[in-house]
JSON list of C-alpha atoms in Angstrom, two decimals:
[
{"chain": "A", "resi": 1, "resn": "ASP", "atom": "CA", "xyz": [0.00, 0.00, 0.00]},
{"chain": "A", "resi": 2, "resn": "GLN", "atom": "CA", "xyz": [1.30, 3.43, -0.92]},
{"chain": "A", "resi": 3, "resn": "GLN", "atom": "CA", "xyz": [2.42, 5.44, 2.08]},
{"chain": "A", "resi": 4, "resn": "VAL", "atom": "CA", "xyz": [2.81, 8.67, 0.11]},
{"chain": "A", "resi": 5, "resn": "LYS", "atom": "CA", "xyz": [0.00, 9.61, -2.23]},
{"chain": "A", "resi": 6, "resn": "GLN", "atom": "CA", "xyz": [-0.32, 12.30, -4.85]},
{"chain": "A", "resi": 7, "resn": "ASN", "atom": "CA", "xyz": [-3.89, 11.92, -6.03]},
{"chain": "A", "resi": 8, "resn": "SER", "atom": "CA", "xyz": [-3.70, 14.35, -8.95]},
{"chain": "A", "resi": 9, "resn": "PRO", "atom": "CA", "xyz": [-1.71, 12.88, -11.84]},
{"chain": "A", "resi": 10, "resn": "SER", "atom": "CA", "xyz": [-1.79, 16.25, -13.60]},
{"chain": "A", "resi": 11, "resn": "LEU", "atom": "CA", "xyz": [-2.59, 19.90, -12.95]},
{"chain": "A", "resi": 12, "resn": "SER", "atom": "CA", "xyz": [-2.95, 22.76, -15.43]},
{"chain": "A", "resi": 13, "resn": "VAL", "atom": "CA", "xyz": [-2.46, 26.35, -14.21]},
{"chain": "A", "resi": 14, "resn": "GLN", "atom": "CA", "xyz": [-2.31, 29.67, -16.01]},
{"chain": "A", "resi": 15, "resn": "GLU", "atom": "CA", "xyz": [0.97, 31.54, -16.02]},
{"chain": "A", "resi": 16, "resn": "GLY", "atom": "CA", "xyz": [1.12, 34.05, -13.17]},
{"chain": "A", "resi": 17, "resn": "ARG", "atom": "CA", "xyz": [-1.44, 32.24, -11.02]},
{"chain": "A", "resi": 18, "resn": "ILE", "atom": "CA", "xyz": [-0.81, 30.05, -7.99]},
{"chain": "A", "resi": 19, "resn": "SER", "atom": "CA", "xyz": [-0.07, 26.34, -8.40]},
{"chain": "A", "resi": 20, "resn": "ILE", "atom": "CA", "xyz": [-1.01, 24.11, -5.47]},
{"chain": "A", "resi": 21, "resn": "LEU", "atom": "CA", "xyz": [0.22, 20.54, -5.43]},
{"chain": "A", "resi": 22, "resn": "ASN", "atom": "CA", "xyz": [-1.05, 18.20, -2.75]},
{"chain": "A", "resi": 23, "resn": "CYS", "atom": "CA", "xyz": [0.38, 15.16, -1.02]},
{"chain": "A", "resi": 24, "resn": "ASP", "atom": "CA", "xyz": [-1.02, 12.82, 1.66]},
{"chain": "A", "resi": 25, "resn": "TYR", "atom": "CA", "xyz": [0.89, 10.32, 3.74]},
{"chain": "A", "resi": 26, "resn": "THR", "atom": "CA", "xyz": [-0.13, 7.45, 5.99]},
{"chain": "A", "resi": 27, "resn": "ASN", "atom": "CA", "xyz": [2.98, 6.66, 8.04]},
{"chain": "A", "resi": 28, "resn": "SER", "atom": "CA", "xyz": [3.09, 8.54, 11.34]},
{"chain": "A", "resi": 29, "resn": "MET", "atom": "CA", "xyz": [6.82, 7.81, 11.60]},
{"chain": "A", "resi": 30, "resn": "PHE", "atom": "CA", "xyz": [7.59, 10.17, 8.73]},
{"chain": "A", "resi": 31, "resn": "ASP", "atom": "CA", "xyz": [9.19, 13.30, 10.10]},
{"chain": "A", "resi": 32, "resn": "TYR", "atom": "CA", "xyz": [10.85, 14.90, 7.10]},
{"chain": "A", "resi": 33, "resn": "PHE", "atom": "CA", "xyz": [9.20, 15.81, 3.82]},
{"chain": "A", "resi": 34, "resn": "LEU", "atom": "CA", "xyz": [10.65, 16.93, 0.53]},
{"chain": "A", "resi": 35, "resn": "TRP", "atom": "CA", "xyz": [9.47, 18.09, -2.88]},
{"chain": "A", "resi": 36, "resn": "TYR", "atom": "CA", "xyz": [11.36, 17.26, -6.05]},
{"chain": "A", "resi": 37, "resn": "LYS", "atom": "CA", "xyz": [10.90, 18.48, -9.59]},
{"chain": "A", "resi": 38, "resn": "LYS", "atom": "CA", "xyz": [11.68, 16.35, -12.62]},
{"chain": "A", "resi": 39, "resn": "TYR", "atom": "CA", "xyz": [12.10, 17.23, -16.26]},
{"chain": "A", "resi": 40, "resn": "PRO", "atom": "CA", "xyz": [12.08, 14.50, -18.94]},
{"chain": "A", "resi": 41, "resn": "ALA", "atom": "CA", "xyz": [15.40, 12.66, -19.32]},
{"chain": "A", "resi": 42, "resn": "GLU", "atom": "CA", "xyz": [16.76, 14.18, -16.09]},
{"chain": "A", "resi": 43, "resn": "GLY", "atom": "CA", "xyz": [16.90, 12.98, -12.52]},
{"chain": "A", "resi": 44, "resn": "PRO", "atom": "CA", "xyz": [14.69, 14.57, -9.84]},
{"chain": "A", "resi": 45, "resn": "THR", "atom": "CA", "xyz": [15.93, 17.93, -8.57]},
{"chain": "A", "resi": 46, "resn": "PHE", "atom": "CA", "xyz": [15.48, 18.86, -4.92]},
{"chain": "A", "resi": 47, "resn": "LEU", "atom": "CA", "xyz": [13.19, 21.86, -4.45]},
{"chain": "A", "resi": 48, "resn": "ILE", "atom": "CA", "xyz": [12.27, 22.39, -0.82]},
{"chain": "A", "resi": 49, "resn": "SER", "atom": "CA", "xyz": [11.88, 20.41, 2.38]},
{"chain": "A", "resi": 50, "resn": "ILE", "atom": "CA", "xyz": [10.17, 20.67, 5.74]},
{"chain": "A", "resi": 51, "resn": "SER", "atom": "CA", "xyz": [10.74, 19.05, 9.09]},
{"chain": "A", "resi": 52, "resn": "SER", "atom": "CA", "xyz": [7.80, 17.83, 11.17]},
{"chain": "A", "resi": 53, "resn": "ILE", "atom": "CA", "xyz": [8.57, 20.41, 13.84]},
{"chain": "A", "resi": 54, "resn": "LYS", "atom": "CA", "xyz": [7.49, 23.14, 11.42]},
{"chain": "A", "resi": 55, "resn": "ASP", "atom": "CA", "xyz": [4.25, 23.80, 9.58]},
{"chain": "A", "resi": 56, "resn": "LYS", "atom": "CA", "xyz": [5.61, 26.09, 6.88]},
{"chain": "A", "resi": 57, "resn": "ASN", "atom": "CA", "xyz": [8.81, 26.61, 4.95]},
{"chain": "A", "resi": 58, "resn": "GLU", "atom": "CA", "xyz": [9.32, 29.22, 2.27]},
{"chain": "A", "resi": 59, "resn": "ASP", "atom": "CA", "xyz": [11.97, 29.62, -0.40]},
{"chain": "A", "resi": 60, "resn": "GLY", "atom": "CA", "xyz": [11.36, 32.30, -2.98]},
{"chain": "A", "resi": 61, "resn": "ARG", "atom": "CA", "xyz": [8.29, 31.40, -5.04]},
{"chain": "A", "resi": 62, "resn": "PHE", "atom": "CA", "xyz": [7.97, 28.01, -3.34]},
{"chain": "A", "resi": 63, "resn": "THR", "atom": "CA", "xyz": [6.22, 27.40, -0.02]},
{"chain": "A", "resi": 64, "resn": "VAL", "atom": "CA", "xyz": [5.56, 24.04, 1.57]},
{"chain": "A", "resi": 65, "resn": "PHE", "atom": "CA", "xyz": [2.83, 23.67, 4.19]},
{"chain": "A", "resi": 66, "resn": "LEU", "atom": "CA", "xyz": [2.60, 20.70, 6.54]},
{"chain": "A", "resi": 67, "resn": "ASN", "atom": "CA", "xyz": [-0.56, 19.68, 8.41]},
{"chain": "A", "resi": 68, "resn": "LYS", "atom": "CA", "xyz": [0.55, 16.86, 10.71]},
{"chain": "A", "resi": 69, "resn": "SER", "atom": "CA", "xyz": [-2.87, 16.10, 12.15]},
{"chain": "A", "resi": 70, "resn": "ALA", "atom": "CA", "xyz": [-4.26, 15.64, 8.64]},
{"chain": "A", "resi": 71, "resn": "GLU", "atom": "CA", "xyz": [-1.07, 13.92, 7.41]},
{"chain": "A", "resi": 72, "resn": "HIS", "atom": "CA", "xyz": [-1.10, 16.28, 4.47]},
{"chain": "A", "resi": 73, "resn": "LEU", "atom": "CA", "xyz": [1.37, 18.61, 2.84]},
{"chain": "A", "resi": 74, "resn": "SER", "atom": "CA", "xyz": [1.14, 20.96, -0.07]},
{"chain": "A", "resi": 75, "resn": "LEU", "atom": "CA", "xyz": [3.51, 22.88, -2.32]},
{"chain": "A", "resi": 76, "resn": "HIS", "atom": "CA", "xyz": [2.52, 26.37, -3.42]},
{"chain": "A", "resi": 77, "resn": "ILE", "atom": "CA", "xyz": [4.21, 28.02, -6.37]},
{"chain": "A", "resi": 78, "resn": "VAL", "atom": "CA", "xyz": [3.44, 31.68, -6.91]},
{"chain": "A", "resi": 79, "resn": "PRO", "atom": "CA", "xyz": [3.57, 33.18, -9.41]},
{"chain": "A", "resi": 80, "resn": "SER", "atom": "CA", "xyz": [3.69, 30.16, -11.72]},
{"chain": "A", "resi": 81, "resn": "GLN", "atom": "CA", "xyz": [6.08, 30.43, -14.65]},
{"chain": "A", "resi": 82, "resn": "PRO", "atom": "CA", "xyz": [6.39, 28.40, -17.87]},
{"chain": "A", "resi": 83, "resn": "GLY", "atom": "CA", "xyz": [9.66, 26.86, -16.63]},
{"chain": "A", "resi": 84, "resn": "ASP", "atom": "CA", "xyz": [7.75, 25.35, -13.73]},
{"chain": "A", "resi": 85, "resn": "SER", "atom": "CA", "xyz": [6.12, 22.84, -16.10]},
{"chain": "A", "resi": 86, "resn": "ALA", "atom": "CA", "xyz": [7.47, 19.49, -14.89]},
{"chain": "A", "resi": 87, "resn": "VAL", "atom": "CA", "xyz": [6.56, 16.46, -12.79]},
{"chain": "A", "resi": 88, "resn": "TYR", "atom": "CA", "xyz": [6.59, 17.19, -9.06]},
{"chain": "A", "resi": 89, "resn": "PHE", "atom": "CA", "xyz": [7.26, 14.41, -6.56]},
{"chain": "A", "resi": 90, "resn": "CYS", "atom": "CA", "xyz": [6.44, 14.45, -2.89]},
{"chain": "A", "resi": 91, "resn": "ALA", "atom": "CA", "xyz": [8.78, 12.36, -0.70]},
{"chain": "A", "resi": 92, "resn": "ALA", "atom": "CA", "xyz": [9.00, 11.48, 2.97]},
{"chain": "A", "resi": 93, "resn": "SER", "atom": "CA", "xyz": [11.47, 9.89, 5.33]},
{"chain": "A", "resi": 94, "resn": "ALA", "atom": "CA", "xyz": [11.74, 8.77, 8.94]},
{"chain": "A", "resi": 95, "resn": "GLU", "atom": "CA", "xyz": [14.96, 9.18, 10.87]},
{"chain": "A", "resi": 96, "resn": "SER", "atom": "CA", "xyz": [15.89, 5.57, 11.35]},
{"chain": "A", "resi": 97, "resn": "GLY", "atom": "CA", "xyz": [19.06, 5.03, 9.36]},
{"chain": "A", "resi": 98, "resn": "GLY", "atom": "CA", "xyz": [21.49, 7.07, 11.39]},
{"chain": "A", "resi": 99, "resn": "GLY", "atom": "CA", "xyz": [21.50, 9.91, 8.91]},
{"chain": "A", "resi": 100, "resn": "ALA", "atom": "CA", "xyz": [20.95, 8.03, 5.68]},
{"chain": "A", "resi": 101, "resn": "ASP", "atom": "CA", "xyz": [17.34, 7.18, 5.13]},
{"chain": "A", "resi": 102, "resn": "GLY", "atom": "CA", "xyz": [15.68, 6.09, 1.95]},
{"chain": "A", "resi": 103, "resn": "LEU", "atom": "CA", "xyz": [12.90, 8.31, 0.72]},
{"chain": "A", "resi": 104, "resn": "THR", "atom": "CA", "xyz": [9.37, 7.12, 0.06]},
{"chain": "A", "resi": 105, "resn": "PHE", "atom": "CA", "xyz": [7.99, 8.82, -3.02]},
{"chain": "A", "resi": 106, "resn": "GLY", "atom": "CA", "xyz": [4.57, 9.58, -4.38]},
{"chain": "A", "resi": 107, "resn": "LYS", "atom": "CA", "xyz": [3.74, 8.88, -8.02]},
{"chain": "A", "resi": 108, "resn": "GLY", "atom": "CA", "xyz": [4.11, 12.51, -9.01]},
{"chain": "A", "resi": 109, "resn": "THR", "atom": "CA", "xyz": [1.91, 15.29, -10.37]},
{"chain": "A", "resi": 110, "resn": "HIS", "atom": "CA", "xyz": [2.53, 16.65, -13.85]},
{"chain": "A", "resi": 111, "resn": "LEU", "atom": "CA", "xyz": [2.21, 20.44, -13.63]},
{"chain": "A", "resi": 112, "resn": "ILE", "atom": "CA", "xyz": [1.49, 22.24, -16.88]},
{"chain": "A", "resi": 113, "resn": "ILE", "atom": "CA", "xyz": [1.74, 26.04, -16.92]},
{"chain": "A", "resi": 114, "resn": "GLN", "atom": "CA", "xyz": [-0.44, 27.53, -19.64]},
{"chain": "A", "resi": 115, "resn": "PRO", "atom": "CA", "xyz": [0.72, 30.81, -21.24]},
{"chain": "B", "resi": 1, "resn": "GLU", "atom": "CA", "xyz": [32.13, 17.10, -13.29]},
{"chain": "B", "resi": 2, "resn": "THR", "atom": "CA", "xyz": [29.68, 18.32, -10.70]},
{"chain": "B", "resi": 3, "resn": "GLY", "atom": "CA", "xyz": [26.78, 16.75, -8.85]},
{"chain": "B", "resi": 4, "resn": "VAL", "atom": "CA", "xyz": [25.88, 13.11, -9.40]},
{"chain": "B", "resi": 5, "resn": "THR", "atom": "CA", "xyz": [26.78, 11.37, -12.65]},
{"chain": "B", "resi": 6, "resn": "GLN", "atom": "CA", "xyz": [25.61, 8.00, -13.92]},
{"chain": "B", "resi": 7, "resn": "THR", "atom": "CA", "xyz": [26.88, 5.81, -16.72]},
{"chain": "B", "resi": 8, "resn": "PRO", "atom": "CA", "xyz": [25.70, 4.50, -19.05]},
{"chain": "B", "resi": 9, "resn": "ARG", "atom": "CA", "xyz": [22.63, 6.65, -19.69]},
{"chain": "B", "resi": 10, "resn": "HIS", "atom": "CA", "xyz": [20.99, 3.89, -21.71]},
{"chain": "B", "resi": 11, "resn": "LEU", "atom": "CA", "xyz": [21.55, 0.14, -21.60]},
{"chain": "B", "resi": 12, "resn": "VAL", "atom": "CA", "xyz": [19.97, -2.72, -23.51]},
{"chain": "B", "resi": 13, "resn": "MET", "atom": "CA", "xyz": [20.84, -6.22, -22.35]},
{"chain": "B", "resi": 14, "resn": "GLY", "atom": "CA", "xyz": [19.72, -9.78, -22.78]},
{"chain": "B", "resi": 15, "resn": "MET", "atom": "CA", "xyz": [18.56, -11.92, -19.89]},
{"chain": "B", "resi": 16, "resn": "THR", "atom": "CA", "xyz": [21.83, -13.87, -19.79]},
{"chain": "B", "resi": 17, "resn": "ASN", "atom": "CA", "xyz": [24.13, -10.84, -19.85]},
{"chain": "B", "resi": 18, "resn": "LYS", "atom": "CA", "xyz": [26.09, -9.35, -16.97]},
{"chain": "B", "resi": 19, "resn": "LYS", "atom": "CA", "xyz": [26.41, -5.60, -16.84]},
{"chain": "B", "resi": 20, "resn": "SER", "atom": "CA", "xyz": [27.13, -2.90, -14.28]},
{"chain": "B", "resi": 21, "resn": "LEU", "atom": "CA", "xyz": [25.72, 0.55, -13.68]},
{"chain": "B", "resi": 22, "resn": "LYS", "atom": "CA", "xyz": [28.05, 3.18, -12.29]},
{"chain": "B", "resi": 23, "resn": "CYS", "atom": "CA", "xyz": [27.33, 6.22, -10.16]},
{"chain": "B", "resi": 24, "resn": "GLU", "atom": "CA", "xyz": [29.76, 8.89, -9.00]},
{"chain": "B", "resi": 25, "resn": "GLN", "atom": "CA", "xyz": [29.07, 11.84, -6.75]},
{"chain": "B", "resi": 26, "resn": "HIS", "atom": "CA", "xyz": [31.23, 14.96, -6.57]},
{"chain": "B", "resi": 27, "resn": "LEU", "atom": "CA", "xyz": [29.46, 16.53, -3.61]},
{"chain": "B", "resi": 28, "resn": "GLY", "atom": "CA", "xyz": [31.52, 15.17, -0.72]},
{"chain": "B", "resi": 29, "resn": "HIS", "atom": "CA", "xyz": [28.54, 13.21, 0.56]},
{"chain": "B", "resi": 30, "resn": "ASN", "atom": "CA", "xyz": [28.73, 10.11, 2.71]},
{"chain": "B", "resi": 31, "resn": "ALA", "atom": "CA", "xyz": [25.49, 8.34, 1.83]},
{"chain": "B", "resi": 32, "resn": "MET", "atom": "CA", "xyz": [24.51, 6.88, -1.53]},
{"chain": "B", "resi": 33, "resn": "TYR", "atom": "CA", "xyz": [21.32, 5.25, -2.77]},
{"chain": "B", "resi": 34, "resn": "TRP", "atom": "CA", "xyz": [19.91, 3.20, -5.63]},
{"chain": "B", "resi": 35, "resn": "TYR", "atom": "CA", "xyz": [16.28, 3.75, -6.67]},
{"chain": "B", "resi": 36, "resn": "LYS", "atom": "CA", "xyz": [14.21, 2.09, -9.38]},
{"chain": "B", "resi": 37, "resn": "GLN", "atom": "CA", "xyz": [11.42, 3.79, -11.30]},
{"chain": "B", "resi": 38, "resn": "SER", "atom": "CA", "xyz": [9.17, 1.52, -13.32]},
{"chain": "B", "resi": 39, "resn": "ALA", "atom": "CA", "xyz": [6.47, 2.80, -15.64]},
{"chain": "B", "resi": 40, "resn": "LYS", "atom": "CA", "xyz": [3.50, 4.32, -13.77]},
{"chain": "B", "resi": 41, "resn": "LYS", "atom": "CA", "xyz": [5.04, 3.52, -10.38]},
{"chain": "B", "resi": 42, "resn": "PRO", "atom": "CA", "xyz": [6.70, 5.79, -7.83]},
{"chain": "B", "resi": 43, "resn": "LEU", "atom": "CA", "xyz": [10.44, 5.70, -7.29]},
{"chain": "B", "resi": 44, "resn": "GLU", "atom": "CA", "xyz": [11.26, 2.65, -5.17]},
{"chain": "B", "resi": 45, "resn": "LEU", "atom": "CA", "xyz": [14.26, 2.53, -2.85]},
{"chain": "B", "resi": 46, "resn": "MET", "atom": "CA", "xyz": [16.58, -0.41, -3.52]},
{"chain": "B", "resi": 47, "resn": "PHE", "atom": "CA", "xyz": [19.76, 0.04, -1.48]},
{"chain": "B", "resi": 48, "resn": "VAL", "atom": "CA", "xyz": [21.31, 2.50, 0.95]},
{"chain": "B", "resi": 49, "resn": "TYR", "atom": "CA", "xyz": [25.00, 2.92, 1.77]},
{"chain": "B", "resi": 50, "resn": "ASN", "atom": "CA", "xyz": [26.14, 5.14, 4.62]},
{"chain": "B", "resi": 51, "resn": "PHE", "atom": "CA", "xyz": [29.90, 5.64, 5.00]},
{"chain": "B", "resi": 52, "resn": "LYS", "atom": "CA", "xyz": [30.44, 2.71, 2.55]},
{"chain": "B", "resi": 53, "resn": "GLU", "atom": "CA", "xyz": [28.39, 0.30, 4.68]},
{"chain": "B", "resi": 54, "resn": "GLN", "atom": "CA", "xyz": [25.14, -1.09, 3.34]},
{"chain": "B", "resi": 55, "resn": "THR", "atom": "CA", "xyz": [22.45, -0.03, 5.75]},
{"chain": "B", "resi": 56, "resn": "GLU", "atom": "CA", "xyz": [19.35, -0.99, 3.82]},
{"chain": "B", "resi": 57, "resn": "ASN", "atom": "CA", "xyz": [18.36, -3.62, 1.26]},
{"chain": "B", "resi": 58, "resn": "ASN", "atom": "CA", "xyz": [14.73, -3.11, 0.41]},
{"chain": "B", "resi": 59, "resn": "SER", "atom": "CA", "xyz": [13.95, -6.78, -0.40]},
{"chain": "B", "resi": 60, "resn": "VAL", "atom": "CA", "xyz": [15.73, -6.56, -3.72]},
{"chain": "B", "resi": 61, "resn": "PRO", "atom": "CA", "xyz": [16.28, -9.83, -5.68]},
{"chain": "B", "resi": 62, "resn": "SER", "atom": "CA", "xyz": [19.84, -11.15, -5.63]},
{"chain": "B", "resi": 63, "resn": "ARG", "atom": "CA", "xyz": [20.19, -10.61, -9.39]},
{"chain": "B", "resi": 64, "resn": "PHE", "atom": "CA", "xyz": [20.89, -7.00, -8.37]},
{"chain": "B", "resi": 65, "resn": "SER", "atom": "CA", "xyz": [24.17, -6.70, -6.49]},
{"chain": "B", "resi": 66, "resn": "PRO", "atom": "CA", "xyz": [25.37, -3.30, -5.20]},
{"chain": "B", "resi": 67, "resn": "GLU", "atom": "CA", "xyz": [28.96, -2.35, -4.50]},
{"chain": "B", "resi": 68, "resn": "CYS", "atom": "CA", "xyz": [30.28, 0.76, -2.78]},
{"chain": "B", "resi": 69, "resn": "PRO", "atom": "CA", "xyz": [34.10, 0.85, -2.85]},
{"chain": "B", "resi": 70, "resn": "ASN", "atom": "CA", "xyz": [34.27, 4.38, -1.42]},
{"chain": "B", "resi": 71, "resn": "SER", "atom": "CA", "xyz": [31.93, 7.22, -0.51]},
{"chain": "B", "resi": 72, "resn": "SER", "atom": "CA", "xyz": [32.10, 8.71, -4.01]},
{"chain": "B", "resi": 73, "resn": "HIS", "atom": "CA", "xyz": [31.33, 5.64, -6.09]},
{"chain": "B", "resi": 74, "resn": "LEU", "atom": "CA", "xyz": [28.42, 3.24, -6.22]},
{"chain": "B", "resi": 75, "resn": "PHE", "atom": "CA", "xyz": [27.86, 0.35, -8.60]},
{"chain": "B", "resi": 76, "resn": "LEU", "atom": "CA", "xyz": [24.89, -1.85, -9.36]},
{"chain": "B", "resi": 77, "resn": "HIS", "atom": "CA", "xyz": [25.90, -5.20, -10.85]},
{"chain": "B", "resi": 78, "resn": "LEU", "atom": "CA", "xyz": [23.22, -6.87, -12.94]},
{"chain": "B", "resi": 79, "resn": "HIS", "atom": "CA", "xyz": [23.01, -10.53, -13.93]},
{"chain": "B", "resi": 80, "resn": "THR", "atom": "CA", "xyz": [20.29, -12.80, -15.33]},
{"chain": "B", "resi": 81, "resn": "LEU", "atom": "CA", "xyz": [17.74, -10.02, -15.28]},
{"chain": "B", "resi": 82, "resn": "GLN", "atom": "CA", "xyz": [14.13, -10.39, -16.36]},
{"chain": "B", "resi": 83, "resn": "PRO", "atom": "CA", "xyz": [12.18, -8.22, -18.82]},
{"chain": "B", "resi": 84, "resn": "GLU", "atom": "CA", "xyz": [10.18, -6.79, -15.90]},
{"chain": "B", "resi": 85, "resn": "ASP", "atom": "CA", "xyz": [13.42, -5.33, -14.54]},
{"chain": "B", "resi": 86, "resn": "SER", "atom": "CA", "xyz": [13.35, -2.82, -17.39]},
{"chain": "B", "resi": 87, "resn": "ALA", "atom": "CA", "xyz": [13.13, 0.57, -15.70]},
{"chain": "B", "resi": 88, "resn": "LEU", "atom": "CA", "xyz": [14.93, 3.82, -14.97]},
{"chain": "B", "resi": 89, "resn": "TYR", "atom": "CA", "xyz": [17.60, 3.28, -12.31]},
{"chain": "B", "resi": 90, "resn": "LEU", "atom": "CA", "xyz": [18.48, 6.37, -10.34]},
{"chain": "B", "resi": 91, "resn": "CYS", "atom": "CA", "xyz": [21.41, 6.97, -8.05]},
{"chain": "B", "resi": 92, "resn": "ALA", "atom": "CA", "xyz": [21.33, 9.59, -5.32]},
{"chain": "B", "resi": 93, "resn": "SER", "atom": "CA", "xyz": [23.61, 10.90, -2.61]},
{"chain": "B", "resi": 94, "resn": "SER", "atom": "CA", "xyz": [23.14, 12.84, 0.60]},
{"chain": "B", "resi": 95, "resn": "GLN", "atom": "CA", "xyz": [25.33, 14.24, 3.33]},
{"chain": "B", "resi": 96, "resn": "GLY", "atom": "CA", "xyz": [24.51, 11.43, 5.73]},
{"chain": "B", "resi": 97, "resn": "ALA", "atom": "CA", "xyz": [25.61, 11.55, 9.35]},
{"chain": "B", "resi": 98, "resn": "GLY", "atom": "CA", "xyz": [26.36, 9.37, 12.28]},
{"chain": "B", "resi": 99, "resn": "LEU", "atom": "CA", "xyz": [23.89, 8.93, 15.07]},
{"chain": "B", "resi": 100, "resn": "GLY", "atom": "CA", "xyz": [23.57, 11.97, 17.28]},
{"chain": "B", "resi": 101, "resn": "GLN", "atom": "CA", "xyz": [25.22, 14.29, 14.81]},
{"chain": "B", "resi": 102, "resn": "GLY", "atom": "CA", "xyz": [22.11, 15.60, 13.15]},
{"chain": "B", "resi": 103, "resn": "TRP", "atom": "CA", "xyz": [21.11, 14.60, 9.71]},
{"chain": "B", "resi": 104, "resn": "TYR", "atom": "CA", "xyz": [20.19, 16.14, 6.40]},
{"chain": "B", "resi": 105, "resn": "ASN", "atom": "CA", "xyz": [18.26, 13.96, 4.05]},
{"chain": "B", "resi": 106, "resn": "GLU", "atom": "CA", "xyz": [18.13, 16.15, 0.99]},
{"chain": "B", "resi": 107, "resn": "GLN", "atom": "CA", "xyz": [19.14, 13.66, -1.65]},
{"chain": "B", "resi": 108, "resn": "PHE", "atom": "CA", "xyz": [20.65, 14.71, -4.94]},
{"chain": "B", "resi": 109, "resn": "PHE", "atom": "CA", "xyz": [19.92, 12.54, -7.92]},
{"chain": "B", "resi": 110, "resn": "GLY", "atom": "CA", "xyz": [21.81, 11.60, -11.03]},
{"chain": "B", "resi": 111, "resn": "PRO", "atom": "CA", "xyz": [20.14, 11.59, -14.46]},
{"chain": "B", "resi": 112, "resn": "GLY", "atom": "CA", "xyz": [19.48, 7.84, -14.31]},
{"chain": "B", "resi": 113, "resn": "THR", "atom": "CA", "xyz": [20.20, 4.83, -16.50]},
{"chain": "B", "resi": 114, "resn": "ARG", "atom": "CA", "xyz": [17.37, 3.71, -18.75]},
{"chain": "B", "resi": 115, "resn": "LEU", "atom": "CA", "xyz": [17.63, -0.10, -18.73]},
{"chain": "B", "resi": 116, "resn": "THR", "atom": "CA", "xyz": [15.87, -2.36, -21.20]},
{"chain": "B", "resi": 117, "resn": "VAL", "atom": "CA", "xyz": [16.03, -6.13, -20.72]},
{"chain": "B", "resi": 118, "resn": "LEU", "atom": "CA", "xyz": [15.16, -8.17, -23.78]}
]
């Protein structure tokens, strides 16, 4: 059973508007969450992360919100730009490997920014 | 070279062949990972190495054999694979840390090797 779920396979947003990508998780041991962006023929690129002791982390146009009680996180991109068109992966980890922990990924959401 | 590199980028092999995938990281990290991405599935963790020691094997069949000679290099040796093993194989690295020293799990990925097993 998937422990990290991205229920929207794709999302289309107009340039300049806000993009909101959602992610749900089911493992209460997860305490660190990350968002990655992937272009075709490239590996995932780290975007932003958040620890479970926070509920918000912001980096430029990207903000991640964490709702622990709902086991839900979201990535907000504002304003959306054409170069943001890519597949976005949500990932989670639990500190159990002494500093090296495999990530559990969602299936990804394909974000398309319309001009 | 910067970041995480993987070779080859594409590989086609028969079920009886033996081949190896190579990963090299130039980030000074101590932890390295192999992930597999099959069509319409999320990335799946295969192996974790922390300070050259294997710390996780995620129930991977023995036809996949990892090797980590040093913190900068990671190999995945392949033998007698099956067609369903065709996938994108991604290597990643992270700073890693010992217990009690804090940890940073931002993992940096290579471009992947697209493997096709005939």
